[in-house]
Amino acid sequence: MNYHIMASFPTNRDNKGTLKMYNNGGVLVFGPVEALGRGSNDAANNYDHSNWNLKNSDVPTGVYETTELAAGTPNSSFGPHKRVWFNKALSGNALIAQNNGRDEIMIHGGDAATESLRSWYPLRPTYGCIRLSNLNQATLMSAIAAAGGGVGKITIA
């Protein structure tokens, strides 16, 4: 694996956490930057973002294998840059959630929140992914490319 991303979130996912990346030599090459691992209060998760086992809710903790994906559409949801896809859960709640059908978890950008009084501002909740600012997403993808791209891993605590 060419890189290791580490994301740390508070128990209350209404609050932002941090994300950083190390190359395969263990050198910090990106971050730490603000990240949001809060899901949405969506019908798919019974309007409860905190139930990480359900689709569209908070990102489950654990370890995943990752790879790059092309930019998604619309830009307002995913931002204009490539994304990091959690293509295989390896351990922790991540593996439990995957075994229960949870998938399509990524790191991506997207438009900023409009409600400046929210604790997650300027980031905004996703449908179960980690959101970075568009600028930080671009910088993360450059760091992944510089580390050799390809397969990496992410640890979420």
mmCIF file of C-alpha atoms in Angstrom:
data_model
loop_
_atom_site.group_PDB
_atom_site.id
_atom_site.type_symbol
_atom_site.label_atom_id
_atom_site.label_comp_id
_atom_site.label_asym_id
_atom_site.label_seq_id
_atom_site.Cartn_x
_atom_site.Cartn_y
_atom_site.Cartn_z
ATOM 1 C CA MET A 1 0.000 0.000 0.000
ATOM 2 C CA ASN A 2 1.358 3.362 -1.039
ATOM 3 C CA TYR A 3 -0.242 5.586 1.567
ATOM 4 C CA HIS A 4 -2.076 5.567 4.898
ATOM 5 C CA ILE A 5 -4.806 8.091 5.614
ATOM 6 C CA MET A 6 -5.839 8.596 9.224
ATOM 7 C CA ALA A 7 -9.112 10.253 10.199
ATOM 8 C CA SER A 8 -10.130 10.987 13.752
ATOM 9 C CA PHE A 9 -13.648 12.054 14.675
ATOM 10 C CA PRO A 10 -15.305 12.952 17.976
ATOM 11 C CA THR A 11 -18.096 10.712 19.249
ATOM 12 C CA ASN A 12 -20.550 13.507 18.457
ATOM 13 C CA ARG A 13 -20.255 13.649 14.676
ATOM 14 C CA ASP A 14 -21.934 17.058 14.627
ATOM 15 C CA ASN A 15 -18.386 18.237 15.307
ATOM 16 C CA LYS A 16 -15.502 18.185 12.858
ATOM 17 C CA GLY A 17 -12.534 15.880 13.138
ATOM 18 C CA THR A 18 -9.186 15.778 11.390
ATOM 19 C CA LEU A 19 -7.643 13.911 8.489
ATOM 20 C CA LYS A 20 -3.984 13.408 7.599
ATOM 21 C CA MET A 21 -1.942 11.174 5.303
ATOM 22 C CA TYR A 22 1.397 9.396 5.516
ATOM 23 C CA ASN A 23 3.382 7.969 2.612
ATOM 24 C CA ASN A 24 4.558 4.346 2.684
ATOM 25 C CA GLY A 25 7.734 5.477 4.460
ATOM 26 C CA GLY A 26 5.649 6.759 7.377
ATOM 27 C CA VAL A 27 6.286 10.435 6.600
ATOM 28 C CA LEU A 28 3.395 12.853 7.136
ATOM 29 C CA VAL A 29 2.703 14.310 3.675
ATOM 30 C CA PHE A 30 -0.740 15.871 4.121
ATOM 31 C CA GLY A 31 -2.660 17.480 6.963
ATOM 32 C CA PRO A 32 -3.942 17.479 9.503
ATOM 33 C CA VAL A 33 -6.969 19.265 8.040
ATOM 34 C CA GLU A 34 -10.602 19.600 9.106
ATOM 35 C CA ALA A 35 -12.843 16.735 8.005
ATOM 36 C CA LEU A 36 -16.471 15.853 8.616
ATOM 37 C CA GLY A 37 -17.608 12.236 9.038
ATOM 38 C CA ARG A 38 -21.264 13.014 9.749
ATOM 39 C CA GLY A 39 -23.983 11.367 7.721
ATOM 40 C CA SER A 40 -27.419 12.727 6.972
ATOM 41 C CA ASN A 41 -30.720 12.344 8.770
ATOM 42 C CA ASP A 42 -32.149 10.419 5.847
ATOM 43 C CA ALA A 43 -35.075 8.005 5.479
ATOM 44 C CA ALA A 44 -32.549 5.260 4.590
ATOM 45 C CA ASN A 45 -31.192 5.434 8.146
ATOM 46 C CA ASN A 46 -34.500 6.088 9.913
ATOM 47 C CA TYR A 47 -33.606 9.797 10.148
ATOM 48 C CA ASP A 48 -30.711 9.038 12.534
ATOM 49 C CA HIS A 49 -27.252 9.918 11.192
ATOM 50 C CA SER A 50 -25.512 8.299 14.187
ATOM 51 C CA ASN A 51 -26.399 4.672 13.334
ATOM 52 C CA TRP A 52 -23.179 3.939 11.379
ATOM 53 C CA ASN A 53 -24.442 0.493 10.404
ATOM 54 C CA LEU A 54 -27.032 2.015 8.061
ATOM 55 C CA LYS A 55 -26.566 3.618 4.644
ATOM 56 C CA ASN A 56 -26.170 7.425 4.562
ATOM 57 C CA SER A 57 -25.202 7.617 8.254
ATOM 58 C CA ASP A 58 -21.909 8.465 10.010
ATOM 59 C CA VAL A 59 -18.732 6.876 8.635
ATOM 60 C CA PRO A 60 -17.992 3.645 10.559
ATOM 61 C CA THR A 61 -14.718 3.429 12.454
ATOM 62 C CA GLY A 62 -12.181 0.792 11.479
ATOM 63 C CA VAL A 63 -9.714 0.140 8.676
ATOM 64 C CA TYR A 64 -10.458 0.114 4.938
ATOM 65 C CA GLU A 65 -8.454 -0.476 1.777
ATOM 66 C CA THR A 66 -8.728 2.533 -0.528
ATOM 67 C CA THR A 67 -8.253 3.461 -4.150
ATOM 68 C CA GLU A 68 -8.863 6.511 -6.324
ATOM 69 C CA LEU A 69 -12.069 7.254 -8.212
ATOM 70 C CA ALA A 70 -12.729 9.843 -10.877
ATOM 71 C CA ALA A 71 -14.482 13.050 -9.894
ATOM 72 C CA GLY A 72 -18.184 12.562 -9.232
ATOM 73 C CA THR A 73 -21.212 14.525 -10.286
ATOM 74 C CA PRO A 74 -22.721 16.835 -9.414
ATOM 75 C CA ASN A 75 -19.810 19.060 -8.382
ATOM 76 C CA SER A 76 -21.972 20.552 -5.635
ATOM 77 C CA SER A 77 -22.068 17.153 -3.903
ATOM 78 C CA PHE A 78 -18.598 15.768 -4.680
ATOM 79 C CA GLY A 79 -16.442 18.706 -5.720
ATOM 80 C CA PRO A 80 -14.422 18.922 -8.936
ATOM 81 C CA HIS A 81 -11.583 16.588 -7.893
ATOM 82 C CA LYS A 82 -10.956 12.862 -7.775
ATOM 83 C CA ARG A 83 -12.301 10.947 -4.779
ATOM 84 C CA VAL A 84 -10.910 8.293 -2.443
ATOM 85 C CA TRP A 85 -13.088 5.165 -2.416
ATOM 86 C CA PHE A 86 -13.171 2.790 0.556
ATOM 87 C CA ASN A 87 -13.365 -0.291 -1.651
ATOM 88 C CA LYS A 88 -12.827 -2.959 1.026
ATOM 89 C CA ALA A 89 -13.386 -2.927 4.790
ATOM 90 C CA LEU A 90 -10.627 -4.721 6.694
ATOM 91 C CA SER A 91 -11.577 -4.473 10.373
ATOM 92 C CA GLY A 92 -13.662 -2.827 13.082
ATOM 93 C CA ASN A 93 -17.132 -1.382 12.650
ATOM 94 C CA ALA A 94 -16.208 -0.872 8.994
ATOM 95 C CA LEU A 95 -16.246 -4.625 8.421
ATOM 96 C CA ILE A 96 -19.503 -5.083 10.350
ATOM 97 C CA ALA A 97 -21.163 -2.351 8.303
ATOM 98 C CA GLN A 98 -19.853 -3.767 5.008
ATOM 99 C CA ASN A 99 -21.140 -7.234 5.922
ATOM 100 C CA ASN A 100 -24.539 -5.615 6.515
ATOM 101 C CA GLY A 101 -24.540 -4.049 3.037
ATOM 102 C CA ARG A 102 -22.946 -0.657 3.689
ATOM 103 C CA ASP A 103 -20.861 0.514 0.742
ATOM 104 C CA GLU A 104 -20.030 3.524 -1.410
ATOM 105 C CA ILE A 105 -18.054 5.307 1.314
ATOM 106 C CA MET A 106 -15.580 7.908 0.041
ATOM 107 C CA ILE A 107 -13.569 11.011 0.822
ATOM 108 C CA HIS A 108 -14.659 13.909 -1.370
ATOM 109 C CA GLY A 109 -15.184 17.646 -1.493
ATOM 110 C CA GLY A 110 -18.319 19.562 -2.400
ATOM 111 C CA ASP A 111 -19.957 22.904 -1.840
ATOM 112 C CA ALA A 112 -19.567 24.537 1.560
ATOM 113 C CA ALA A 113 -22.374 24.612 4.098
ATOM 114 C CA THR A 114 -24.573 27.689 4.000
ATOM 115 C CA GLU A 115 -25.504 27.791 7.688
ATOM 116 C CA SER A 116 -22.515 29.408 9.385
ATOM 117 C CA LEU A 117 -23.860 28.735 12.904
ATOM 118 C CA ARG A 118 -23.632 24.933 12.476
ATOM 119 C CA SER A 119 -20.798 23.213 14.358
ATOM 120 C CA TRP A 120 -19.580 21.586 11.140
ATOM 121 C CA TYR A 121 -19.358 24.845 9.138
ATOM 122 C CA PRO A 122 -17.918 25.334 6.521
ATOM 123 C CA LEU A 123 -18.136 21.610 5.780
ATOM 124 C CA ARG A 124 -21.535 19.968 5.444
ATOM 125 C CA PRO A 125 -22.873 16.481 6.114
ATOM 126 C CA THR A 126 -22.789 13.853 3.371
ATOM 127 C CA TYR A 127 -24.705 10.670 2.649
ATOM 128 C CA GLY A 128 -22.210 8.618 4.637
ATOM 129 C CA CYS A 129 -18.807 9.827 3.417
ATOM 130 C CA ILE A 130 -15.988 12.022 4.707
ATOM 131 C CA ARG A 131 -16.109 15.576 3.408
ATOM 132 C CA LEU A 132 -13.097 17.848 2.965
ATOM 133 C CA SER A 133 -13.050 21.345 1.529
ATOM 134 C CA ASN A 134 -12.474 21.333 -2.224
ATOM 135 C CA LEU A 135 -9.013 22.825 -1.730
ATOM 136 C CA ASN A 136 -8.045 20.149 0.802
ATOM 137 C CA GLN A 137 -9.476 17.431 -1.460
ATOM 138 C CA ALA A 138 -7.292 18.640 -4.346
ATOM 139 C CA THR A 139 -4.238 18.677 -2.077
ATOM 140 C CA LEU A 140 -5.016 15.180 -0.723
ATOM 141 C CA MET A 141 -5.317 13.779 -4.257
ATOM 142 C CA SER A 142 -1.973 15.393 -5.185
ATOM 143 C CA ALA A 143 -0.374 13.827 -2.106
ATOM 144 C CA ILE A 144 -1.775 10.404 -3.076
ATOM 145 C CA ALA A 145 -0.378 10.803 -6.600
ATOM 146 C CA ALA A 146 3.019 11.814 -5.200
ATOM 147 C CA ALA A 147 2.975 8.719 -2.958
ATOM 148 C CA GLY A 148 2.459 6.500 -6.003
ATOM 149 C CA GLY A 149 -1.334 6.418 -6.169
ATOM 150 C CA GLY A 150 -2.922 3.027 -6.417
ATOM 151 C CA VAL A 151 -3.965 1.175 -3.296
ATOM 152 C CA GLY A 152 -3.762 2.657 0.195
ATOM 153 C CA LYS A 153 -5.566 2.322 3.467
ATOM 154 C CA ILE A 154 -7.499 4.521 5.836
ATOM 155 C CA THR A 155 -7.872 4.124 9.573
ATOM 156 C CA ILE A 156 -10.904 5.868 11.077
ATOM 157 C CA ALA A 157 -11.039 6.424 14.812
#
